[in-house]
XYZ file of C-alpha atoms in Angstrom:
767
model
C 116.451 87.778 62.025
C 113.817 89.048 64.253
C 113.199 85.647 65.975
C 116.809 85.377 67.030
C 116.810 89.056 68.264
C 113.569 88.473 70.152
C 115.137 85.216 71.847
C 118.295 87.124 72.639
C 116.309 90.144 74.254
C 114.119 87.716 76.299
C 117.416 85.868 77.513
C 118.842 89.283 78.494
C 115.822 90.147 80.357
C 115.817 87.009 82.291
C 119.233 87.476 83.011
C 118.782 91.078 84.139
C 115.689 89.843 86.438
C 117.992 87.423 88.098
C 120.559 89.916 88.926
C 117.855 92.415 90.058
C 116.126 89.929 92.388
C 117.742 90.130 95.673
C 116.355 86.556 96.713
C 118.019 85.023 93.519
C 121.110 82.976 93.788
C 122.489 85.076 90.846
C 121.993 88.498 92.184
C 124.502 91.224 91.688
C 125.758 91.197 95.111
C 126.443 87.466 95.021
C 128.331 87.605 91.952
C 130.548 90.476 93.474
C 130.972 88.448 96.613
C 132.129 85.710 94.600
C 134.993 87.614 93.089
C 135.939 89.236 96.564
C 135.723 85.808 98.142
C 138.055 83.966 95.401
C 140.546 87.027 95.657
C 140.882 86.629 99.316
C 141.050 82.831 99.374
C 143.657 82.812 96.727
C 145.831 85.767 97.830
C 148.435 83.685 99.784
C 152.200 83.173 98.703
C 151.957 79.440 98.847
C 148.895 79.561 96.374
C 150.237 82.257 94.141
C 153.070 79.793 93.119
C 150.337 78.178 90.845
C 150.662 80.050 87.459
C 146.854 79.909 86.920
C 146.090 81.319 90.169
C 148.763 83.884 89.954
C 147.444 85.004 86.541
C 144.006 85.317 87.976
C 144.904 87.554 90.796
C 147.193 89.563 88.481
C 143.932 90.296 86.354
C 141.461 90.808 89.013
C 143.223 91.729 92.174
C 142.974 95.546 91.683
C 139.302 95.221 90.388
C 138.413 93.225 93.733
C 140.249 95.848 95.804
C 138.491 98.714 94.044
C 135.241 96.707 94.745
C 135.973 96.357 98.544
C 136.497 100.309 98.596
C 133.333 101.000 96.758
C 131.139 98.683 98.814
C 129.772 99.588 102.399
C 132.337 98.881 104.854
C 133.076 99.276 108.683
C 134.714 102.627 108.473
C 131.374 104.040 107.053
C 130.106 103.917 110.607
C 131.009 105.488 113.888
C 130.838 103.041 116.852
C 128.907 104.580 119.942
C 128.589 101.913 122.505
C 128.749 98.119 122.920
C 125.184 96.815 123.989
C 125.472 93.141 123.464
C 127.777 90.112 123.176
C 127.239 86.661 122.214
C 129.133 83.466 121.252
C 130.193 84.390 117.764
C 130.492 88.201 118.135
C 128.761 91.456 119.591
C 126.283 94.005 118.823
C 127.229 97.799 118.677
C 125.266 100.880 118.647
C 126.647 102.839 115.640
C 125.868 106.000 113.637
C 126.136 106.114 109.888
C 128.605 108.948 109.005
C 126.881 109.881 105.678
C 123.249 109.996 106.867
C 123.577 110.390 110.733
C 121.120 107.722 111.335
C 121.567 105.333 114.377
C 121.501 101.523 113.856
C 122.324 98.396 115.892
C 125.398 96.504 114.170
C 125.786 92.647 114.784
C 129.365 91.486 114.102
C 130.027 87.659 113.611
C 133.547 86.179 113.744
C 133.961 84.039 110.412
C 136.799 82.011 112.241
C 134.612 81.052 115.213
C 131.725 79.762 112.864
C 134.173 77.697 110.520
C 135.878 76.444 113.689
C 132.515 75.340 115.227
C 131.302 74.193 111.851
C 128.379 76.328 112.195
C 128.510 78.907 109.414
C 124.912 78.484 108.285
C 122.617 79.628 111.075
C 122.869 83.331 110.072
C 121.323 82.834 106.461
C 117.871 82.408 108.100
C 118.360 85.447 110.223
C 119.532 87.511 107.364
C 116.631 86.285 105.081
C 113.915 87.103 107.739
C 115.023 90.472 108.452
C 115.841 91.368 104.948
C 112.646 90.200 103.296
C 110.206 90.710 105.993
C 107.943 93.825 105.785
C 106.229 93.099 109.146
C 106.153 95.696 111.869
C 106.685 92.827 114.340
C 110.151 92.039 112.884
C 113.468 93.854 113.424
C 114.286 95.058 110.055
C 117.655 94.671 108.385
C 119.062 97.649 106.562
C 122.188 96.199 105.032
C 124.656 93.353 105.437
C 128.255 93.407 104.265
C 131.551 91.565 105.171
C 135.259 91.737 105.261
C 138.007 89.027 105.351
C 137.338 88.374 109.119
C 133.806 89.423 110.217
C 130.143 89.513 108.830
C 128.099 92.691 109.593
C 124.370 93.110 109.887
C 123.053 96.615 110.252
C 119.648 96.503 112.033
C 117.102 99.133 113.238
C 118.094 100.100 116.781
C 115.447 99.209 119.374
C 115.923 101.589 122.280
C 113.502 100.119 124.621
C 115.647 97.237 125.463
C 114.234 93.638 125.985
C 111.505 92.449 127.995
C 113.896 90.830 130.555
C 115.003 94.382 131.396
C 111.216 95.449 131.604
C 110.339 92.423 134.098
C 113.254 93.603 136.330
C 111.974 97.198 136.510
C 108.512 96.633 136.853
C 105.887 94.263 138.559
C 103.823 93.112 135.432
C 99.982 93.352 136.093
C 97.853 90.912 134.145
C 96.519 93.683 131.691
C 100.248 94.434 130.861
C 100.851 90.732 130.322
C 97.812 90.427 128.024
C 99.025 93.225 125.834
C 102.732 92.009 125.488
C 101.301 88.383 124.812
C 99.010 89.702 122.060
C 102.058 91.402 120.407
C 104.139 88.208 120.551
C 101.206 86.273 119.138
C 101.145 88.582 116.025
C 105.004 88.607 115.725
C 105.108 84.836 115.576
C 102.318 84.669 113.147
C 104.259 87.063 110.826
C 107.421 84.593 111.175
C 105.170 81.462 110.430
C 103.643 83.253 107.512
C 107.041 83.499 105.884
C 107.321 79.819 106.134
C 109.714 79.625 109.307
C 109.585 78.237 112.819
C 111.443 80.500 115.451
C 112.267 77.764 118.108
C 113.763 80.058 120.629
C 110.878 82.375 121.806
C 111.972 83.862 125.228
C 111.772 87.459 126.728
C 115.637 87.992 125.652
C 114.547 87.995 122.129
C 111.693 90.475 122.523
C 112.676 94.151 122.014
C 110.770 97.297 122.324
C 110.895 100.213 120.071
C 110.851 103.771 120.946
C 107.090 103.787 121.411
C 107.132 100.661 123.633
C 105.946 98.152 121.194
C 107.179 94.662 120.785
C 109.458 93.201 117.919
C 110.947 89.800 117.525
C 114.807 89.514 117.017
C 117.608 86.782 116.872
C 116.321 84.453 114.120
C 119.523 82.157 114.193
C 117.521 79.220 115.314
C 114.907 79.575 112.787
C 114.144 76.603 110.334
C 112.234 76.464 107.139
C 108.956 74.485 107.124
C 108.176 72.026 104.459
C 105.139 71.872 102.201
C 103.243 70.214 105.172
C 104.220 72.856 107.779
C 106.752 70.723 109.536
C 110.369 70.357 109.986
C 112.832 67.488 110.385
C 115.602 68.009 113.134
C 117.797 65.596 115.037
C 119.023 68.023 117.674
C 117.173 69.668 120.488
C 117.299 73.496 119.594
C 116.522 76.466 122.038
C 116.659 77.592 125.696
C 115.970 74.925 128.188
C 113.571 76.542 130.385
C 111.363 77.346 127.232
C 111.922 74.334 125.118
C 108.847 72.125 124.334
C 108.535 68.421 124.929
C 108.588 67.481 121.168
C 111.673 69.428 120.463
C 113.443 67.725 123.645
C 112.332 64.203 122.021
C 114.217 65.200 118.772
C 117.639 64.932 120.432
C 119.558 61.995 118.937
C 116.574 60.785 116.780
C 114.506 62.005 113.757
C 112.538 65.077 115.385
C 109.446 65.856 113.338
C 107.426 68.876 114.736
C 105.808 71.915 113.507
C 104.955 75.620 114.676
C 103.231 74.432 117.813
C 106.475 74.257 119.512
C 106.736 78.083 119.431
C 103.258 78.253 121.152
C 104.576 76.025 124.050
C 107.196 78.815 124.666
C 104.626 81.423 124.448
C 102.781 79.625 127.418
C 106.104 79.589 129.487
C 106.558 83.422 128.809
C 103.003 84.166 130.136
C 103.584 82.211 133.181
C 106.929 83.879 133.715
C 105.457 87.416 133.294
C 102.657 86.835 135.882
C 104.564 84.638 138.477
C 108.111 85.820 138.218
C 109.844 82.486 137.180
C 109.511 79.900 134.591
C 106.970 76.845 135.423
C 109.682 74.167 135.039
C 112.567 75.635 136.620
C 114.936 73.266 138.520
C 118.335 73.383 140.013
C 119.817 71.006 137.299
C 119.242 70.632 133.561
C 118.005 67.166 133.947
C 115.647 68.303 136.437
C 114.349 70.930 134.187
C 114.116 68.423 131.321
C 112.186 65.979 133.353
C 109.490 68.591 134.644
C 109.000 69.449 130.903
C 108.461 65.825 130.020
C 106.215 65.480 132.990
C 104.400 68.767 132.509
C 100.956 67.447 133.177
C 101.852 66.847 136.953
C 104.588 69.415 137.344
C 102.583 72.488 136.154
C 101.587 74.158 139.384
C 100.139 77.818 139.862
C 101.406 79.305 143.164
C 98.705 80.126 145.590
C 100.071 83.457 146.808
C 99.918 84.890 143.191
C 96.770 86.457 141.957
C 95.966 85.278 138.375
C 92.549 85.012 136.547
C 91.099 81.813 135.510
C 91.398 83.176 131.989
C 95.134 83.507 132.398
C 95.489 80.004 133.841
C 93.418 78.460 131.080
C 95.447 79.993 128.350
C 98.892 78.902 130.054
C 97.359 75.268 130.402
C 96.153 75.350 126.709
C 99.748 76.261 125.655
C 101.606 74.017 128.012
C 99.901 70.766 126.777
C 100.337 68.004 124.512
C 101.244 69.190 120.813
C 98.255 67.139 119.497
C 95.686 69.304 121.497
C 98.021 72.446 122.008
C 96.105 75.879 121.341
C 97.271 77.350 117.998
C 97.863 73.894 116.203
C 94.963 74.940 113.980
C 96.068 78.650 113.247
C 96.386 81.787 115.227
C 92.623 82.805 115.101
C 91.913 80.097 117.745
C 94.568 81.991 119.852
C 92.956 85.364 119.284
C 89.399 84.212 120.221
C 90.556 83.265 123.793
C 88.785 84.857 126.545
C 92.099 86.057 128.033
C 92.491 88.684 125.332
C 89.039 90.213 125.578
C 89.216 93.797 126.632
C 87.853 97.240 125.841
C 91.105 99.120 125.147
C 92.361 97.365 122.005
C 92.037 94.719 119.470
C 94.397 92.732 117.414
C 93.989 94.955 114.452
C 94.669 98.090 116.110
C 96.956 97.177 119.115
C 100.130 98.709 117.396
C 98.315 102.191 117.155
C 97.496 102.160 120.793
C 99.720 103.522 123.564
C 102.057 100.824 125.337
C 101.943 100.299 128.913
C 105.480 101.424 129.228
C 106.827 103.987 126.806
C 110.479 104.475 127.063
C 111.812 107.892 128.355
C 114.729 108.591 125.898
C 117.181 111.589 126.327
C 118.539 111.281 122.591
C 118.520 108.953 119.613
C 121.583 107.073 121.170
C 120.156 106.581 124.767
C 121.135 103.191 125.968
C 119.688 103.341 129.471
C 117.669 100.126 128.901
C 120.664 98.196 128.027
C 123.301 96.582 130.693
C 126.739 98.037 130.487
C 129.274 95.837 128.787
C 133.017 96.038 128.837
C 134.892 96.117 125.651
C 136.778 92.885 124.954
C 140.391 94.187 124.119
C 141.643 90.718 123.290
C 142.640 89.754 119.736
C 140.260 87.565 117.951
C 141.534 84.504 116.133
C 141.651 84.533 112.390
C 142.458 82.280 109.458
C 145.997 80.871 109.317
C 147.664 80.959 105.864
C 146.876 77.868 104.140
C 149.200 75.584 102.224
C 146.598 74.603 99.546
C 143.128 76.053 98.572
C 140.829 75.787 101.410
C 137.822 78.209 100.533
C 137.341 79.790 104.001
C 135.404 82.675 102.400
C 133.135 80.512 100.190
C 130.493 79.898 102.856
C 129.709 83.509 103.115
C 129.362 84.257 99.471
C 125.930 85.974 98.935
C 125.715 87.408 102.219
C 126.078 91.153 101.164
C 122.632 92.687 101.038
C 121.367 96.356 100.592
C 117.762 97.487 101.218
C 117.774 99.477 98.037
C 120.245 98.318 95.249
C 121.338 101.384 93.274
C 123.896 99.596 91.152
C 121.664 98.164 88.453
C 119.323 101.041 88.651
C 122.284 103.333 87.214
C 123.295 101.070 84.515
C 120.749 99.361 82.029
C 123.255 98.100 79.543
C 123.423 94.457 78.591
C 126.664 94.561 76.166
C 129.954 94.436 77.910
C 132.749 96.498 76.550
C 136.171 95.085 76.123
C 138.183 98.175 75.721
C 138.631 101.594 77.739
C 137.686 103.466 74.332
C 134.337 101.568 74.212
C 133.722 102.553 77.972
C 134.641 106.217 77.269
C 132.322 106.298 74.295
C 129.367 104.809 76.202
C 129.184 107.952 78.425
C 126.998 110.510 76.918
C 125.270 113.654 78.150
C 121.875 112.083 78.344
C 123.131 109.316 80.722
C 124.868 111.985 82.618
C 121.921 113.941 83.035
C 119.719 110.925 83.748
C 122.156 109.720 86.633
C 122.158 113.227 88.080
C 118.357 113.686 88.161
C 118.301 109.936 89.698
C 120.685 111.304 92.418
C 118.818 114.284 93.033
C 115.528 112.159 93.078
C 117.097 109.771 95.544
C 118.471 112.639 97.787
C 115.072 114.262 97.879
C 113.399 110.842 98.598
C 115.797 110.243 101.329
C 115.111 113.726 102.611
C 111.476 113.084 102.286
C 111.829 109.855 104.119
C 113.540 111.676 107.057
C 110.763 114.313 107.124
C 108.084 111.711 106.998
C 109.868 109.965 109.977
C 110.058 113.037 111.797
C 106.456 113.634 111.193
C 105.549 110.331 112.317
C 107.633 110.943 115.440
C 105.940 114.386 116.192
C 102.463 112.686 115.355
C 103.278 109.859 117.948
C 104.796 112.547 120.423
C 101.461 114.723 119.925
C 99.376 111.471 120.255
C 101.325 110.603 123.593
C 100.951 114.202 124.680
C 97.334 114.109 123.866
C 96.756 110.946 125.780
C 98.904 112.319 128.714
C 96.615 115.558 128.594
C 93.509 113.352 128.564
C 94.604 111.357 131.512
C 95.512 114.495 133.195
C 92.003 115.973 132.490
C 90.346 112.779 133.729
C 92.477 112.969 136.779
C 91.816 116.550 137.396
C 87.965 115.945 136.830
C 88.325 113.177 139.370
C 89.933 115.474 141.768
C 87.439 118.286 141.281
C 84.729 115.747 141.736
C 86.268 114.509 144.951
C 86.844 118.042 146.082
C 83.209 118.899 145.396
C 82.231 115.980 147.547
C 84.474 116.868 150.193
C 83.372 120.612 150.121
C 79.699 119.152 150.450
C 80.504 117.046 153.352
C 82.505 120.100 154.784
C 79.426 122.117 154.662
C 77.243 119.349 156.073
C 79.588 119.124 158.911
C 79.598 122.788 159.493
C 75.866 122.794 159.457
C 75.819 120.031 162.122
C 78.678 121.919 164.116
C 76.515 125.024 163.999
C 73.593 123.042 165.200
C 75.301 121.347 168.003
C 76.619 124.792 169.072
C 73.094 126.000 169.097
C 72.002 123.023 171.159
C 74.986 123.374 173.535
C 74.120 127.170 173.868
C 70.446 126.157 174.654
C 71.500 123.396 177.180
C 73.681 125.895 178.947
C 70.682 128.382 179.059
C 68.408 125.692 180.401
C 71.044 124.531 183.006
C 71.399 128.174 184.147
C 67.737 128.688 184.448
C 67.456 125.296 186.392
C 70.193 126.474 188.688
C 68.488 129.608 189.078
C 65.248 127.628 190.139
C 67.273 125.366 192.185
C 68.669 128.244 194.175
C 65.326 129.900 194.551
C 63.690 126.496 195.723
C 66.512 126.187 198.143
C 65.821 129.624 199.463
C 62.156 128.790 199.725
C 62.875 125.488 201.527
C 65.006 127.380 203.890
C 62.443 129.947 204.550
C 59.847 127.149 204.921
C 62.134 125.587 207.367
C 62.549 128.634 209.353
C 58.804 129.031 209.255
C 58.163 125.793 210.304
C 60.581 126.074 213.348
C 58.908 129.355 214.302
C 55.402 127.851 214.146
C 56.425 124.749 215.992
C 57.876 126.853 218.628
C 54.888 129.181 218.710
C 52.081 126.668 218.231
C 52.974 123.451 219.833
C 49.782 123.381 221.723
C 47.352 124.598 219.111
C 45.438 122.530 216.830
C 45.514 125.003 214.066
C 49.156 125.047 214.481
C 49.289 121.431 214.036
C 47.210 121.519 210.949
C 49.319 124.187 209.500
C 52.282 122.186 210.593
C 50.944 119.250 208.382
C 50.402 121.529 205.655
C 53.792 122.930 205.879
C 55.144 119.495 206.187
C 53.403 118.448 202.872
C 54.583 121.560 201.165
C 58.279 120.757 202.375
C 57.872 117.200 201.166
C 56.638 118.527 197.807
C 59.522 121.047 197.614
C 61.926 118.247 198.273
C 60.557 116.148 195.561
C 60.715 119.113 193.167
C 64.161 119.714 194.012
C 65.422 116.250 193.647
C 63.681 116.154 190.062
C 65.350 119.351 189.123
C 68.829 117.924 190.397
C 68.170 114.799 188.243
C 67.405 117.037 185.222
C 70.491 119.214 185.967
C 72.548 115.971 185.974
C 71.057 114.916 182.840
C 71.641 118.471 181.261
C 75.284 118.323 182.387
C 75.796 114.908 180.893
C 74.196 115.965 177.524
C 76.334 119.123 177.508
C 79.711 116.953 177.919
C 78.597 114.680 175.096
C 77.728 117.887 172.987
C 81.084 119.294 173.775
C 82.864 115.938 172.801
C 81.008 115.891 169.553
C 81.827 119.724 168.956
C 85.576 118.861 169.522
C 85.441 115.923 167.246
C 83.713 117.992 164.535
C 86.246 120.558 165.000
C 89.146 117.967 164.443
C 87.637 116.458 161.273
C 86.844 120.050 160.015
C 90.589 120.850 160.481
C 91.521 117.720 158.710
C 88.975 118.533 155.932
C 90.402 121.958 155.686
C 93.957 120.518 155.274
C 92.858 118.094 152.686
C 90.832 120.789 150.879
C 93.993 123.020 150.715
C 96.083 120.077 149.565
C 93.569 119.412 146.691
C 93.683 123.100 145.935
C 97.462 122.819 145.463
C 97.415 119.669 143.467
C 94.684 121.139 141.304
C 96.977 124.319 140.901
C 99.854 121.927 140.031
C 97.639 120.053 137.665
C 96.715 123.184 135.890
C 100.242 124.436 135.575
C 101.076 120.781 133.985
C 97.960 121.019 131.596
C 99.150 124.740 130.440
C 102.674 123.319 129.932
C 101.472 120.288 128.010
C 99.005 122.573 125.967
C 101.904 124.651 125.101
C 104.019 121.629 124.170
C 101.007 120.419 122.150
C 100.573 123.667 120.461
C 104.435 123.882 119.581
C 104.404 120.162 118.376
C 101.268 121.012 116.192
C 103.113 124.074 114.749
C 106.138 121.823 114.055
C 103.966 119.366 112.389
C 102.390 121.902 110.174
C 105.878 123.058 109.347
C 106.845 119.555 108.423
C 103.615 119.043 106.385
C 104.287 122.284 104.317
C 108.033 121.104 103.913
C 106.761 117.551 102.975
C 104.269 119.038 100.379
C 107.196 121.259 99.053
C 109.392 118.277 98.850
C 106.576 116.274 97.124
C 106.213 119.017 94.517
C 109.874 119.034 93.893
C 109.762 115.237 93.614
C 106.981 115.396 91.094
C 108.687 117.937 89.126
C 111.791 115.778 89.040
C 109.550 112.753 88.105
C 108.391 114.870 85.348
C 111.966 115.624 84.050
C 112.849 111.847 84.593
C 109.997 111.126 82.407
C 111.101 113.651 79.659
C 114.715 112.156 79.816
C 113.232 108.695 79.574
C 111.266 109.727 76.555
C 114.479 111.193 74.836
C 116.204 107.927 76.296
C 113.768 105.810 74.175
C 114.129 108.003 71.064
C 118.026 107.345 71.650
C 117.230 103.780 71.954
C 115.290 103.731 68.715
C 118.040 105.549 66.871
C 120.339 103.041 68.476
C 118.330 100.222 67.117
C 118.467 101.858 63.779
C 122.137 102.168 63.891
C 122.572 98.490 65.213
C 120.612 97.382 61.989
C 122.869 99.683 59.812
C 125.911 98.283 61.657
C 124.680 94.715 61.108
C 124.324 95.628 57.342
C 127.970 97.129 57.299
C 129.327 94.097 59.184
C 127.722 92.032 56.748
C 129.218 93.866 53.769
C 132.544 94.149 55.704
C 132.582 90.451 56.122
C 131.613 89.956 52.307
C 134.278 92.220 51.230
C 136.866 90.666 53.744
C 136.212 87.296 52.305
C 136.635 88.484 48.799
C 139.839 90.411 49.512
C 141.071 87.460 51.331
C 140.502 85.259 48.461
C 142.136 87.738 45.891
C 144.921 88.168 48.244
C 145.624 84.562 48.645
C 145.449 84.093 44.717
C 147.700 87.152 44.289
C 150.077 85.524 47.167
C 150.011 82.104 45.435
C 150.912 83.587 42.044
C 153.492 85.688 43.528
C 154.996 82.645 45.282
C 154.967 80.959 41.843
C 156.842 83.638 40.252
C 159.315 83.815 42.950
C 160.030 80.231 42.521
C 160.475 80.561 38.941
C 162.583 83.410 39.407
C 164.826 81.543 41.940
C 164.918 78.642 39.423
C 165.961 80.870 36.461
C 168.646 82.360 38.808
C 169.723 78.913 39.792
C 169.936 78.112 35.933
C 171.810 81.344 35.284
C 174.284 80.780 37.919
C 174.987 77.218 36.635
C 175.056 78.288 33.039
C 177.664 80.834 34.091
C 179.666 78.302 35.871
C 179.466 75.961 32.887
C 180.102 78.646 30.361
C 182.657 80.625 32.331
C 185.359 79.173 30.126
C 183.446 79.858 26.949
C 184.682 83.139 25.361
C 181.754 83.507 22.790
C 178.356 84.486 24.223
C 175.389 85.088 22.451
C 173.894 88.681 22.796
C 170.338 87.551 21.922
C 170.123 85.009 24.790
C 171.376 87.728 27.164
C 168.648 90.199 26.081
C 165.854 87.512 26.252
C 167.141 86.903 29.935
C 167.038 90.592 30.680
C 163.596 90.908 29.280
C 162.325 87.993 31.471
C 163.797 89.742 34.578
C 162.127 93.155 33.623
C 158.569 91.470 33.284
C 158.968 89.552 36.457
C 159.779 92.941 38.093
C 156.870 94.612 36.506
C 154.510 91.887 37.725
C 155.887 92.132 41.118
C 155.187 95.860 41.128
C 151.559 95.382 40.040
C 151.057 92.735 42.880
C 152.414 95.129 45.350
C 150.071 97.975 44.105
C 146.942 95.811 44.314
C 148.123 94.724 47.923
C 148.196 98.464 49.059
C 144.999 99.398 47.363
C 143.413 96.289 49.311
C 144.899 97.407 52.619
C 143.550 101.113 51.916
C 140.034 99.653 51.294
C 140.320 97.529 54.487
C 141.351 100.556 56.677
C 138.517 102.678 55.072
C 136.064 99.732 56.159
C 137.336 99.238 59.464
C 137.069 103.262 60.151
C 133.463 103.220 58.875
C 132.794 100.368 61.425
C 134.184 102.114 64.331
C 132.273 105.183 63.551
C 129.079 103.276 63.252
C 129.723 101.580 66.768
C 130.482 104.940 68.302
C 127.073 106.236 67.122
C 125.524 103.019 68.302
C 127.029 103.351 71.751
């Protein structure tokens, strides 16, 4: 019946799809969780008094224990350091023993969640981290549980959170622009999945090893309806960052959308630039009052420098939800003038170098996290119940793995009821296929490690190149500054030489003027002597009077020339003093310039050393990158060859499946023949049994008659030998008939055993 077979195949395909789909309610991990949860909830002495529960545990308890041993468990990881603690548990830095990879493991206490009636918040967090492929969301690697705790193994973010960054640095506006843009893209990724975050704050913004941002802590997320809204009657979030519409939902029917997250982004930008939240108050009531009266309570401090674009963006976010920026989509936010710059765009921002790149000494560097003391107190656990409570049932389906290998290794649809069937199902081809898949998986893991190492090397190379470019630019600036200083130094030296020349000339002029002054003074003295002599000799002579007048005139002229020369000498002395002062100042500035030039020379030498070291590091990293590339190419070649082998195995497997299908058809025919023969044999057997029963009844009646006849005729001495012979003949006939029936029964049993043997052989071939 090909129609029935196709319907059965489609049903099995649907069932397999449900079990393979990690988002299905009937996926494999959920079914296995159900068995483990039932075994844990029922395994108490008071409950095992029930016969049905005890029978169930006797049947599945060992299987549940084996399942717990085979699944991922806490002992598969080494704890490195405690890096966080919350209301329901803590976050540990761990290293996976098998792969030696480092992860952050969040551990949640089941008892605390049940006690506070809050055992559903982790589902949204698990769903978002598990099924989001966005680079802006912290990824979940796996999730598992034991009887006391839930465990979420996530990628480790060594850069810490933005709270630590704001404590270590004063955030300039260009840094705030960068981190705000990454927060906008991260929230858009959450909204695209159909969730609202409702607790956006710096504590939930983590930095990876390259300094880029990722969102975390999705316990407050809520799924939006078809209109992009949510209904909630409680105010969820952190008081300083909560929006007015979320506050108004407390105690009523809250109805709001993704715009509540953009309000929190406005608070975040304000806090980055100002240093505190805009609506902070000493009391919670005061904070809530300022938030509800945000139109009047939003104030920008005058002592904080902030651009008008930043103020406009903050006001656009911290506004009424009906006019809030982002209510019509994230594109309106991206187009805002605050994000305009010439260094990055929203499309390439994750490929650019972050403002702060964490300096990490190893893969377990926790210098960006606070030191937290380990809590040595014993956590509360579930008390032994007197009746069925179902404490483990709320956590069924929590287990998750990034790559489910359990169904990949087994594509069988038929369950086998006995150990013989399980042993017969293992053949050489399935073993070969499994080994090849294991090798392929190992090579893929090795390839992933190599690719990750290559990406890290490329990032390091990019960072080194960027640092090198910065150093080259700084060196160029220093060289240009040095050239300017040398030019000014040469100009100063020229001016100094000119001033020295002028000083020498002035000194020479002063000496000449001094000599002239001395000669004039000598002449003046001589003329005075002559005048006295003439006055004495020619007092009565007219000629002497005329000469006296002439000499007096000469004397006056000489005195006037002497006074002029004295004034010129004073001026020359004054200019000489000024020239000496200028020469001294020029010598001082020349000394400072020489010192600065020597310092620049030292800086240039240091930069050249750093440039040489960076160039060597860059060359070494390039060589490592080339080696990694060759290794990756080799691994890719091996993966390709293994894929070809897998294809060959799959083709042989398809041939085996075709033979299996033929054997199934033959088996169906044999089963039909077997059933028909069984029906005929059963009918014949029943007929023979009925006839045998009749013969036995007649035999018993005959014996009874004979016994009565013997009792009645015991006293009779004469017996008829003919009657005795007839009775003996009758007995012999009954014995022969009985022997024939037993022979036929043996023959039928032989035929039945032969058919059963043929059926088992056909089933073995089919498996």
